[in-house]
PDB file of C-alpha atoms in Angstrom:
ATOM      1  CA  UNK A 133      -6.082  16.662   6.744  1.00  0.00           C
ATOM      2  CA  UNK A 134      -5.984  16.497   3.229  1.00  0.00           C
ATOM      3  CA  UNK A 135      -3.902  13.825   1.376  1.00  0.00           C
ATOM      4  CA  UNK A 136      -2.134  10.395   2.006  1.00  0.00           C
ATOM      5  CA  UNK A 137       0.043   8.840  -0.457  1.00  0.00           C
ATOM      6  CA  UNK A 138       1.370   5.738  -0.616  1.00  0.00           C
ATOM      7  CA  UNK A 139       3.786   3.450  -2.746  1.00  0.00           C
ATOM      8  CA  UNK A 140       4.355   0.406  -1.428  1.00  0.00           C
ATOM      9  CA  UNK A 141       5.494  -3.024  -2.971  1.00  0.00           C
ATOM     10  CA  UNK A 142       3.943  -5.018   0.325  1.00  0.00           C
ATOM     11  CA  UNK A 143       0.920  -3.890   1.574  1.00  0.00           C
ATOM     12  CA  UNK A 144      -0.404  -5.904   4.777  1.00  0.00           C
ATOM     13  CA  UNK A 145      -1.550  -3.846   7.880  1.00  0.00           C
ATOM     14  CA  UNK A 146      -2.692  -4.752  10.590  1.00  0.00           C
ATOM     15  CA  UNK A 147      -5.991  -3.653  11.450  1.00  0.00           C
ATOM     16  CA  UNK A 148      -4.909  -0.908  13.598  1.00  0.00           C
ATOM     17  CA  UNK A 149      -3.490   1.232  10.128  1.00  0.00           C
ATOM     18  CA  UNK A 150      -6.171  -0.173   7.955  1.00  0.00           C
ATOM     19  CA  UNK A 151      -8.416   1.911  11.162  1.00  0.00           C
ATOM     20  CA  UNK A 152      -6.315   4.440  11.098  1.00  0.00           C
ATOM     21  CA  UNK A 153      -6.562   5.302   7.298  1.00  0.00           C
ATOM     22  CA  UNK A 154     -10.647   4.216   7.661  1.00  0.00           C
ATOM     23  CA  UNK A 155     -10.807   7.272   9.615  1.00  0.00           C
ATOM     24  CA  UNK A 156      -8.688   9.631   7.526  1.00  0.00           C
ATOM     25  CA  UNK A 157     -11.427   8.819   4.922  1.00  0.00           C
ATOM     26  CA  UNK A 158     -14.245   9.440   7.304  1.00  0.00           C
ATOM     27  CA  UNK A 159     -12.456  12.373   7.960  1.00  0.00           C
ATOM     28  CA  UNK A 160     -12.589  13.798   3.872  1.00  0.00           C
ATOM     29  CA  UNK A 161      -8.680  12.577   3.465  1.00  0.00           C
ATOM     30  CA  UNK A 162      -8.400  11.664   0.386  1.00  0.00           C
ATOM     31  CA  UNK A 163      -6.287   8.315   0.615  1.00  0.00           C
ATOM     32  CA  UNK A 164      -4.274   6.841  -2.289  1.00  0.00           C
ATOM     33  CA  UNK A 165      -2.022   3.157  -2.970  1.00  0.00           C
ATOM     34  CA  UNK A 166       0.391   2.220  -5.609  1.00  0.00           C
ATOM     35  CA  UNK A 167       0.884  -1.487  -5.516  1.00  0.00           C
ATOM     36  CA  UNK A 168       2.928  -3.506  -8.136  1.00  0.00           C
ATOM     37  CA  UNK A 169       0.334  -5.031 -10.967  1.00  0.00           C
ATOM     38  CA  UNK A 170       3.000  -8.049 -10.842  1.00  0.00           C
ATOM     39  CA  UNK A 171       4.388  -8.726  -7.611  1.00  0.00           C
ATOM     40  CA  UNK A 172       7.990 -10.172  -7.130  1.00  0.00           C
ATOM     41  CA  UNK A 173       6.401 -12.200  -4.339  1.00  0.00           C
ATOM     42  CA  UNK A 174       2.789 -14.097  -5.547  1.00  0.00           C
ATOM     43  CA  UNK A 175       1.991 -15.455  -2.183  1.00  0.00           C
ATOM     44  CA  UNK A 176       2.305 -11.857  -1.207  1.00  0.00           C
ATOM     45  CA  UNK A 177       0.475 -10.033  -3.971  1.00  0.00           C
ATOM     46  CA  UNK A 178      -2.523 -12.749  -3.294  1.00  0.00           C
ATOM     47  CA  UNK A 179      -2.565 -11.975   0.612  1.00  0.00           C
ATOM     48  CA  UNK A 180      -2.785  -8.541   0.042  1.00  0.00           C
ATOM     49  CA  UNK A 181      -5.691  -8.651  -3.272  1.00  0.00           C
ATOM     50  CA  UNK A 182      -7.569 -10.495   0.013  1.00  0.00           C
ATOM     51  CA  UNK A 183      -7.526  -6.790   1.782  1.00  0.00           C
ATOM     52  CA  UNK A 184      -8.427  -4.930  -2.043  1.00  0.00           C
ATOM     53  CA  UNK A 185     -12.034  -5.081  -1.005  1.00  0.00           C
ATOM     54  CA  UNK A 186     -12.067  -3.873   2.418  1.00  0.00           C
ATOM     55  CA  UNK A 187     -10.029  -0.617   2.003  1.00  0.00           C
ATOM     56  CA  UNK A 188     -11.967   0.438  -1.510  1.00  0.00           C
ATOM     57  CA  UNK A 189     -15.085   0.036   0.624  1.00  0.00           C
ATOM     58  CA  UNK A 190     -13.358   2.014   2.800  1.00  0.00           C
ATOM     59  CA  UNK A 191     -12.670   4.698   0.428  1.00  0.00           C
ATOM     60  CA  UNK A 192      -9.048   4.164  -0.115  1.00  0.00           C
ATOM     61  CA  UNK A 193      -8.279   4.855  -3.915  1.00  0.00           C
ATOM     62  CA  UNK A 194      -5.428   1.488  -4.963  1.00  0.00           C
ATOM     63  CA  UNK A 195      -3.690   1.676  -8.038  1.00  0.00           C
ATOM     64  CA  UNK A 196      -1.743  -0.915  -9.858  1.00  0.00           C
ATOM     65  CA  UNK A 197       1.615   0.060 -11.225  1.00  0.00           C
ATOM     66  CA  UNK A 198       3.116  -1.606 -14.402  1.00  0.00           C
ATOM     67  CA  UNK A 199       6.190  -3.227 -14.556  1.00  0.00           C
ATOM     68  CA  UNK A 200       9.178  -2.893 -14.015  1.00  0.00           C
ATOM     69  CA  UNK A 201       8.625  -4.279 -10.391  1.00  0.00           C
ATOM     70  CA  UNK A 202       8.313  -1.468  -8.118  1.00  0.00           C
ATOM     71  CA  UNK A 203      10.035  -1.041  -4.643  1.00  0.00           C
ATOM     72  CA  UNK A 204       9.774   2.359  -3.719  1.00  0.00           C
ATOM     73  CA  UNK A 205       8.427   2.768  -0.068  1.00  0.00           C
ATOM     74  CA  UNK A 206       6.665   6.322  -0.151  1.00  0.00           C
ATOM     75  CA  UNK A 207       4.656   7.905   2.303  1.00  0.00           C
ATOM     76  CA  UNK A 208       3.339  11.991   2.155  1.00  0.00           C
ATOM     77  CA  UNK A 209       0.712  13.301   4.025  1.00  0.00           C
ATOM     78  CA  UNK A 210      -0.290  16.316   3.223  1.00  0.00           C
ATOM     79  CA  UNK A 211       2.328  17.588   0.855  1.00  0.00           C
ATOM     80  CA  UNK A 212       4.410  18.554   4.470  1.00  0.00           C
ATOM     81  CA  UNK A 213       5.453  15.437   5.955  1.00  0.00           C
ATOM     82  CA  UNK A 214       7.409  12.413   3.571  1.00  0.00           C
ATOM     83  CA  UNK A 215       8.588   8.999   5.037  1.00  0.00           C
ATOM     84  CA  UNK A 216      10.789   7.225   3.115  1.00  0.00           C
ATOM     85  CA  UNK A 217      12.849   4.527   3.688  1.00  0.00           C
ATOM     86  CA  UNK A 218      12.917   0.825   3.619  1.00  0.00           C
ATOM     87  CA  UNK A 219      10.448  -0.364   5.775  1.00  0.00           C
ATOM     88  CA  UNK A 220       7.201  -2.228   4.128  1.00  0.00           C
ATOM     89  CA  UNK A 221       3.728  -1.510   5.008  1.00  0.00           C
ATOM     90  CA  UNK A 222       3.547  -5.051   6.848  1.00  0.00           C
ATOM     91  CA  UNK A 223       4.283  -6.436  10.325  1.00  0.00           C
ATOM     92  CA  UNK A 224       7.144  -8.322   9.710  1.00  0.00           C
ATOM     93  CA  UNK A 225       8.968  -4.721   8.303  1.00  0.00           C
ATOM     94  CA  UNK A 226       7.673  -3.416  10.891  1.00  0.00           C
ATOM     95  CA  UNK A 227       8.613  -5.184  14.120  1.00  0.00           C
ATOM     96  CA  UNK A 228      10.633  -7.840  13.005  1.00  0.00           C
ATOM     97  CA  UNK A 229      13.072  -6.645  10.092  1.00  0.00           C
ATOM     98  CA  UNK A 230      16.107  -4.170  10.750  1.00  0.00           C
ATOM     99  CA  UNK A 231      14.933  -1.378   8.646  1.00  0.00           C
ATOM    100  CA  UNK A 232      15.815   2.514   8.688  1.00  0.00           C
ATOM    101  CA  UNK A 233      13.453   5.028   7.386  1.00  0.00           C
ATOM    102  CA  UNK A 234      14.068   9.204   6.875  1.00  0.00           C
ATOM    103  CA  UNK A 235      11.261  11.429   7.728  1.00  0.00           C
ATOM    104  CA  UNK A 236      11.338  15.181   6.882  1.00  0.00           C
ATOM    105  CA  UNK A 237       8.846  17.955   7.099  1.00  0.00           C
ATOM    106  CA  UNK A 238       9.459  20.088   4.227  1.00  0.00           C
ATOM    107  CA  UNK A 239       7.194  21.071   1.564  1.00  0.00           C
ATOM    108  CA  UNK A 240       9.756  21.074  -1.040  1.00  0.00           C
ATOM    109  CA  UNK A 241      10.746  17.486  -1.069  1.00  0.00           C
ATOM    110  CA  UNK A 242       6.785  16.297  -0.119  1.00  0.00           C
ATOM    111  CA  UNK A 243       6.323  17.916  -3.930  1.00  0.00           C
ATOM    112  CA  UNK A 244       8.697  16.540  -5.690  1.00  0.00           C
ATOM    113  CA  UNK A 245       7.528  13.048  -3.908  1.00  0.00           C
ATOM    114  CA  UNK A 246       4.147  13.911  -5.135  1.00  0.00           C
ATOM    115  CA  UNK A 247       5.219  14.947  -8.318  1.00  0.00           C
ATOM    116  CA  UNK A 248       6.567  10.999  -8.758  1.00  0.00           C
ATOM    117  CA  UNK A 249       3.455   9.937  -6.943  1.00  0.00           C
ATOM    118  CA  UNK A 250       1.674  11.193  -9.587  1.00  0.00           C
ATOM    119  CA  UNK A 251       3.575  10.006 -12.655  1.00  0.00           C
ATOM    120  CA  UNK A 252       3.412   6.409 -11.272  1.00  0.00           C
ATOM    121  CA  UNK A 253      -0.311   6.556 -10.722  1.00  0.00           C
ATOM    122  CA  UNK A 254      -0.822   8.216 -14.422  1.00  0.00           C
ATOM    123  CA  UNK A 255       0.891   5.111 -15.550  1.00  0.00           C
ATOM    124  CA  UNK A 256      -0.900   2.472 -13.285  1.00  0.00           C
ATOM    125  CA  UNK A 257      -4.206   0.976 -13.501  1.00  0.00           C
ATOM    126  CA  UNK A 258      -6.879   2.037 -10.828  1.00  0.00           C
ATOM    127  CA  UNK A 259      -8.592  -0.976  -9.011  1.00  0.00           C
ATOM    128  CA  UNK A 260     -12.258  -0.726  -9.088  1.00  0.00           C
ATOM    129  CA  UNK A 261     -13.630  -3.690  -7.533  1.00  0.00           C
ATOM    130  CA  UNK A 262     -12.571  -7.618  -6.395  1.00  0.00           C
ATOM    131  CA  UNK A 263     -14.465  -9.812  -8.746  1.00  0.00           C
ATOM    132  CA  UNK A 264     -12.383 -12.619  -8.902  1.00  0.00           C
ATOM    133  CA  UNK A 265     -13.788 -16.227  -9.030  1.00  0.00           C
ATOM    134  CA  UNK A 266     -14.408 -17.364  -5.597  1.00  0.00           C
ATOM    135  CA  UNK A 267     -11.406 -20.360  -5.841  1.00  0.00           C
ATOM    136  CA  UNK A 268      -9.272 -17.505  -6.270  1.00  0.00           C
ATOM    137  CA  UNK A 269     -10.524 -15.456  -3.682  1.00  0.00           C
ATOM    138  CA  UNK A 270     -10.427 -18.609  -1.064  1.00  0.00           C
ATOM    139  CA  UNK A 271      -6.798 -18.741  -2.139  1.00  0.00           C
ATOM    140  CA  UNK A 272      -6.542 -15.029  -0.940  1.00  0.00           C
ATOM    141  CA  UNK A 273      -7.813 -15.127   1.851  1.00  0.00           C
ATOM    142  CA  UNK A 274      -5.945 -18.234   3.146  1.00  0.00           C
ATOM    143  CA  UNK A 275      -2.915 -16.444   2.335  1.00  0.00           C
ATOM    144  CA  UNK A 276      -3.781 -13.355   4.037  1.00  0.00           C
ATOM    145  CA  UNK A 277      -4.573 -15.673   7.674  1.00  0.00           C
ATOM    146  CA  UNK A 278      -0.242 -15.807   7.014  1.00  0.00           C
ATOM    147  CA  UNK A 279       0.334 -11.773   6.461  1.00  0.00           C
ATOM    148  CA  UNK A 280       2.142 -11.615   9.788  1.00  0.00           C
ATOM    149  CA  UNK A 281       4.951 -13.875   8.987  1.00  0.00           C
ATOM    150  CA  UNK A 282       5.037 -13.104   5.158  1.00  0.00           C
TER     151      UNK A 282
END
C-alpha cells in the first residue's frame, strides 16, 4: 500500500513481476531497487541495464550501489512484511535453483531492514535515465532475449 524495497544483485523478472510492481506504482506505491553499480556477472548487469528503461518509465525508483559487490536479497513491503533469503529476482532463482528464503511479518525487523535499505541507497547512485550509445544498448538487449537461463 505504501512501500516496496528491494536489494537485489540480479534483477530479471519476468513480465508478470515487472506487472505486478507497474501496478503498485499505479496504485501510489512508492517502489524502490538497489542494484550493484559493478556487477560480479557483466553479461548479467548488461541484461538487466536492457530493463533500466522500462521500470523508471514505470515509476520504479533504481539505485546503484558502490562497491564492495553487493549480494543481499531484500524484500519489505510496507515496513510489515520482509523476505529474505537467497533467492534472486530472476527465473532461474526462481524455478530452477534450490534456494530457501525466510519471510516474517513483524514490524520490528521490516525497520531495521529499512533502516539498511536506507543506508545503502544514501550511499548509491540513483539512475535517472538509459542514454547509452545505441551499440551498447543492442548489446543489452541481446543479452536480456537470454535472462531466463542467465
Amino acid at each position: 500500500r505504501r512501500t516496496i524495497h528491494i536489494v537485489t544483485p540480479y534483477f530479471l523478472p519476468d513480465d508478470a513481476v515487472v506487472l505486478a510492481l507497474r501496478l503498485a506504482v499505479l496504485r501510489g506505491v512508492k517502489v524502490q531497487l538497489l542494484i550493484p553499480a559493478i556487477n560480479n556477472l557483466f553479461f548479467v548487469d548488461w541484461a538487466m541495464q536492457a530493463n533500466e528503461k522500462t521500470l523508471l518509465a514505470a515509476g520504479i525508483k533504481i539505485f546503484r550501489t558502490q562497491p564492495p559487490f553487493d549480494h543481499s536479497k531484500l524484500f519489505v513491503v510496507d515496513g510489515q512484511y520482509t523476505l529474505v533469503g537467497s533467492s534472486n529476482w530472476d527465473a532461474r532463482s526462481l524455478d530452477l535453483n534450490f534456494e530457501i528464503n525466510l519471510e516474517c511479518y513483524n514490524e520490528n525487523l521490516a525497520s531495521q531492514l529499512i533502516a539498511i535499505v536506507d543506508y545503502k541507497r544514501s550511499q548509491a547512485e540513483p539512475v535517472v535515465s538509459d542514454k547509452r550509445p545505441l551499440l551498447v544498448r543492442l548489446r543489452n538487449n541481446f543479452f536480456r532475449l537470454f535472462s531466463p537461463y542467465l
